[in-house]
Short mmCIF file of C-alpha atoms in Angstrom, two decimals:
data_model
loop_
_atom_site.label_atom_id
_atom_site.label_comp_id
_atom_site.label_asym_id
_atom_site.label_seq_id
_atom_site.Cartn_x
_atom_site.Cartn_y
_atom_site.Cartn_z
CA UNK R 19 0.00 0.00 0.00
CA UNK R 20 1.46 3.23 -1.18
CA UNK R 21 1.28 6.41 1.51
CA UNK R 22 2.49 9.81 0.99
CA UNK R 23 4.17 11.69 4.33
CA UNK R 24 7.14 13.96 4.93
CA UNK R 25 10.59 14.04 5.92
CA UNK R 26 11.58 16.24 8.83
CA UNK R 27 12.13 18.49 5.97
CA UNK R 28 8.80 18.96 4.73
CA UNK R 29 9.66 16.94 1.59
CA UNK R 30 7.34 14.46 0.47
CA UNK R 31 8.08 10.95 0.97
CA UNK R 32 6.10 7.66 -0.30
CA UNK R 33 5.79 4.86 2.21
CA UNK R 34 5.62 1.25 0.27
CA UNK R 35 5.52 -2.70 1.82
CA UNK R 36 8.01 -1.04 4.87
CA UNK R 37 10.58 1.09 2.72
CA UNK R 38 10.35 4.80 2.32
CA UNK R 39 11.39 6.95 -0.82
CA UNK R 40 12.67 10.07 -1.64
CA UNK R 41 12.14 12.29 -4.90
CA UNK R 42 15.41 11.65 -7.04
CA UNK R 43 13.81 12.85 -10.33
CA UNK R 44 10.36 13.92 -12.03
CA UNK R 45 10.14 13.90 -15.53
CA UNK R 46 6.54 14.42 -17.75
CA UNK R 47 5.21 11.39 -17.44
CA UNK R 48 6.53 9.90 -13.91
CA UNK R 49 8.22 10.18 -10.90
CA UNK R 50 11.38 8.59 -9.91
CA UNK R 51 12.04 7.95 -6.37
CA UNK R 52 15.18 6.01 -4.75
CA UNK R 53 15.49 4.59 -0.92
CA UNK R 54 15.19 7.13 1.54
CA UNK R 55 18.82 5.65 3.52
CA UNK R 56 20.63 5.64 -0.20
CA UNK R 57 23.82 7.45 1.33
CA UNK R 58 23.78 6.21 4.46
CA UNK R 59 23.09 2.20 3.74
CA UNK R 60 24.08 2.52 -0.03
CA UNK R 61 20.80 0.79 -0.72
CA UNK R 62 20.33 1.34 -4.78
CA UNK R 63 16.34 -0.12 -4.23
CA UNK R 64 14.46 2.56 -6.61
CA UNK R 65 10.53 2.80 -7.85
CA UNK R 66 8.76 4.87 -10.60
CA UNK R 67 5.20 6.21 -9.70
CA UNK R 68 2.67 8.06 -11.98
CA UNK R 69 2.94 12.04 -11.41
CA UNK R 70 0.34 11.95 -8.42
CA UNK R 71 2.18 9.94 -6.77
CA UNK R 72 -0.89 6.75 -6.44
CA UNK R 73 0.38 4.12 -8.76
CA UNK R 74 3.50 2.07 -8.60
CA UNK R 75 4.85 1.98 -12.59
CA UNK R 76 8.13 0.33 -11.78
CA UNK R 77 10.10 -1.25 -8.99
CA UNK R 78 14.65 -1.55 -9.81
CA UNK R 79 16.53 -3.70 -7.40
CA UNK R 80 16.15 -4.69 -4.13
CA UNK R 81 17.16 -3.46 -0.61
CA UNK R 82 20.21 -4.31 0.99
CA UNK R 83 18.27 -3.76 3.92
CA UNK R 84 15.40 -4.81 6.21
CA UNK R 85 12.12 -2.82 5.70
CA UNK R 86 9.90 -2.20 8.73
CA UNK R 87 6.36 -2.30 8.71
CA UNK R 88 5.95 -0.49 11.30
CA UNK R 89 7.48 2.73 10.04
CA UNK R 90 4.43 3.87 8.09
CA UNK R 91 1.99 4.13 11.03
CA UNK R 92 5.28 5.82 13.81
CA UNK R 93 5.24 8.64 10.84
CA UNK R 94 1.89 8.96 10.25
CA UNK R 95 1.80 9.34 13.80
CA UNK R 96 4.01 11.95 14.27
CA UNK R 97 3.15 14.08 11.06
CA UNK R 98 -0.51 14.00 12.64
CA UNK R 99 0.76 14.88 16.14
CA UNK R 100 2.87 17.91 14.72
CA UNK R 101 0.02 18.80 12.63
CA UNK R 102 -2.54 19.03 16.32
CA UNK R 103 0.52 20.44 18.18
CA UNK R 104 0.34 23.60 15.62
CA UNK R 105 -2.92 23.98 15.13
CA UNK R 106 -4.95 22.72 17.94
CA UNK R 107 -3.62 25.05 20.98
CA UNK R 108 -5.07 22.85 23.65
CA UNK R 109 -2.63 21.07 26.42
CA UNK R 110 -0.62 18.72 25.34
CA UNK R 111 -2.72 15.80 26.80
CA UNK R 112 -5.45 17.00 24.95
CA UNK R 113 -3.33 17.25 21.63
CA UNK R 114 -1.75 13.46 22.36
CA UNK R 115 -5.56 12.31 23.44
CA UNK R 116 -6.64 13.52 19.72
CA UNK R 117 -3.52 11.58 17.81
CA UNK R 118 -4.14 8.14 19.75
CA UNK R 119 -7.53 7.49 17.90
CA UNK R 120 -7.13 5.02 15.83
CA UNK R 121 -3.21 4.11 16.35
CA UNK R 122 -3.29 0.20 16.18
CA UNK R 123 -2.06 -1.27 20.17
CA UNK R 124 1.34 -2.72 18.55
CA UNK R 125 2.10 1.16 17.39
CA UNK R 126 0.91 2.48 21.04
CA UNK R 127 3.34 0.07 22.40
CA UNK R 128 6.62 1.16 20.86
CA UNK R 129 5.82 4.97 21.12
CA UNK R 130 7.69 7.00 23.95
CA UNK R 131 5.66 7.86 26.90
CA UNK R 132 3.01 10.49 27.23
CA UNK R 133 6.37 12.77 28.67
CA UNK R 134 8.46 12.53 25.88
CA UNK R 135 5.43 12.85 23.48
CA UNK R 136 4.29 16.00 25.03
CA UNK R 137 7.67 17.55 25.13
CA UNK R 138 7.98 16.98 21.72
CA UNK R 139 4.50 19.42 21.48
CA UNK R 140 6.21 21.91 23.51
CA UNK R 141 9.42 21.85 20.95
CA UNK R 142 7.00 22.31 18.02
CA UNK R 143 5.61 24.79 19.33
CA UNK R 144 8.81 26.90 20.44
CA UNK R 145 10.34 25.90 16.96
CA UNK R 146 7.08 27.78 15.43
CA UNK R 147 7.94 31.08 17.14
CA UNK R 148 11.27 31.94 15.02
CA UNK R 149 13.25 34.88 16.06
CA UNK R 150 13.72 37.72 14.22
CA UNK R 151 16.52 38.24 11.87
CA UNK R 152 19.22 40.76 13.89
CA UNK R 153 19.50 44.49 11.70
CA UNK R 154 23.19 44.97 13.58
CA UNK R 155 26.15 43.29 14.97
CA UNK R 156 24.46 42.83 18.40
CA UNK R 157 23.07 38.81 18.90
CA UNK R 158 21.15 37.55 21.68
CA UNK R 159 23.42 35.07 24.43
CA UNK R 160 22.57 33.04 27.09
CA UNK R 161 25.04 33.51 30.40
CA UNK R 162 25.09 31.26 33.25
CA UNK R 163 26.38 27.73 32.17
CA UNK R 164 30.09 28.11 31.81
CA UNK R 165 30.15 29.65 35.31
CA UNK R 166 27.69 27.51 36.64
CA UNK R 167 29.35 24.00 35.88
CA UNK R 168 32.76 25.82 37.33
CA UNK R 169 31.05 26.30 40.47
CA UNK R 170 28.33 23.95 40.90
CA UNK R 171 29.82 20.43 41.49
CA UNK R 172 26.02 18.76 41.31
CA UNK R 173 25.51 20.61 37.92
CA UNK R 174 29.25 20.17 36.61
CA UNK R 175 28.19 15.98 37.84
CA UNK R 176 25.68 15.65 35.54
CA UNK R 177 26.50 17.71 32.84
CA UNK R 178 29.37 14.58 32.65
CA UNK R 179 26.55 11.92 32.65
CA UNK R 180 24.76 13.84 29.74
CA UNK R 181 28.01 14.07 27.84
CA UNK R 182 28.79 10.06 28.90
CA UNK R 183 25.95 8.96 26.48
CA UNK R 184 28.41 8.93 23.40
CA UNK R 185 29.92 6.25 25.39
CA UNK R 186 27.09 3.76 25.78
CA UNK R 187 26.60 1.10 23.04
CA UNK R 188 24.56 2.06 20.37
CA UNK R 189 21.61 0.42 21.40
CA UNK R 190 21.49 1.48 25.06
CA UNK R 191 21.83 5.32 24.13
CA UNK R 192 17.79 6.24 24.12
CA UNK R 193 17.43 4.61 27.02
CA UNK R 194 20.34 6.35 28.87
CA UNK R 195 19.15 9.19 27.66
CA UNK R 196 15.22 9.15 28.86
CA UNK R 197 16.53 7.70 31.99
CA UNK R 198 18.54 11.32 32.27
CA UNK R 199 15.22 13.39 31.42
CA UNK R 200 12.87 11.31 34.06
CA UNK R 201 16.16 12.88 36.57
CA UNK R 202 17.17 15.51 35.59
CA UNK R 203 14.79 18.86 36.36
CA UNK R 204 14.30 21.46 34.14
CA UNK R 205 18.11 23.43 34.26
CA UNK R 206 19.10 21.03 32.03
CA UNK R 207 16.08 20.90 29.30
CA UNK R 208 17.79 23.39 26.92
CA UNK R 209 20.62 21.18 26.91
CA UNK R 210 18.96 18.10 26.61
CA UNK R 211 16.88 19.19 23.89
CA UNK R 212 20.24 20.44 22.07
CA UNK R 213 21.82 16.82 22.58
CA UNK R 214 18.56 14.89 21.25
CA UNK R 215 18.30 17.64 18.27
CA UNK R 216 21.95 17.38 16.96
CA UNK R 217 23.25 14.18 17.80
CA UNK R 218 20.68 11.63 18.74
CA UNK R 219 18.05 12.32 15.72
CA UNK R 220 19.74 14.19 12.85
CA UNK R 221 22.90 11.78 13.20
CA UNK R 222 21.62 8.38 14.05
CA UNK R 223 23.38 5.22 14.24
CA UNK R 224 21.89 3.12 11.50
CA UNK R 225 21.61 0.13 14.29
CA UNK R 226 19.55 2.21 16.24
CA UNK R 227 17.29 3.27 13.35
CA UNK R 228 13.89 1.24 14.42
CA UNK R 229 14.28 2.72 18.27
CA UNK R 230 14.96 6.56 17.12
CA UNK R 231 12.20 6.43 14.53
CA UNK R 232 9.81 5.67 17.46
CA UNK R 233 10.87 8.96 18.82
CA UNK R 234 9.17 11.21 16.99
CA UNK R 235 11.63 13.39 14.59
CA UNK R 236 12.16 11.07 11.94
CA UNK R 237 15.19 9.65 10.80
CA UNK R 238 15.75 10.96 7.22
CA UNK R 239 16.10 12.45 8.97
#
């Protein structure tokens, strides 16, 4: 069954049998699309669809890698949740209460928590209210850190088990890290988000590719 979501880009992408695709060309009479982890697995799997995007024309190759059935609903998820988070200005319980209708129980399951969903609200949110562009040489900072993990041995402490993460094996990382955000209060949310942002979703591990696309910003991410 062929289903048409986004990237964390806002590019369309075509969910087929547990594979995702990217645009790679569009010509006048079809469009081309290749695996959506190309670079990153080297997976040469490619289909051609008709120019809406509904019918399959052609499928070239095979993966080099397992699909996951799963993927289509966690994304549909997600794009819907997003979608509420922006538009619906409710609580985030509220928003979360709307996306669970109709999520199958095997989806439910493998989802994050109702904490980690409804931060991810909250980031939406934030990430809608964009700062202005600066008209002189003057830029907004935030103080405080630096000096605080030089003086504060509980901060400096923890700011060393946040940082220890890149040492874990690959697939114990999201679980160190949720562990950190049930203990950690909120000093440390700016950096946490910044660590989950840069290095745990845009730069996955491929081996931890199933987990992280449970968590909400996709892995084309």
């Amino acid at each position: 069954m062929v289903t048409i979501s986004k990237t964390s880009k806002g590019t369309p992408l075509l969910l087929n049998d547990g594979f995702c695709y990217i645009l790679d060309q569009k010509t006048d009479e079809k469009i081309l699309q290749k695996c959506e982890v190309q670079r990153k697995l080297n997976c040469h799997a490619r289909l051609h669809t008709s120019l809406d995007n509904k019918v399959i024309l052609k499928l070239i190759d095979t993966h080099n890698h397992s699909g996951n059935s799963r993927s289509q609903h966690i994304r549909q998820f997600y794009e819907n949740m997003k979608g509420e988070a922006l538009q619906n200005h409710t609580n985030p319980h509220n928003v979360l209460t709307q996306c669970y209708m109709g999520v199958p129980d095997e989806i439910r399951a493998i989802l994050p928590d109702n904490s980690n969903l409804k931060r991810g609200v909250g980031r939406w949110r934030q990430d809608k209210l964009v700062a202005s562009i600066p008209t002189d040489k003057n830029f907004q900072t935030t103080h405080g850190l630096k000096q605080q993990y030089e003086t504060d041995l509980t901060f400096s402490d923890n700011i060393h088990k946040i940082s220890a993460l890149a040492f874990l094996e690959s697939d114990s990382v999201i679980d160190g890290f949720e562990t950190l955000c049930a203990r950690l209060d909120d000093t440390y949310q700016d950096i946490l988000d910044y660590m989950e942002d840069t290095y745990i979703v845009e730069n996955p591990d491929p081996s931890v590719y199933e987990q992280l696309e449970a968590r909400g910003r996709l892995i084309s991410l």
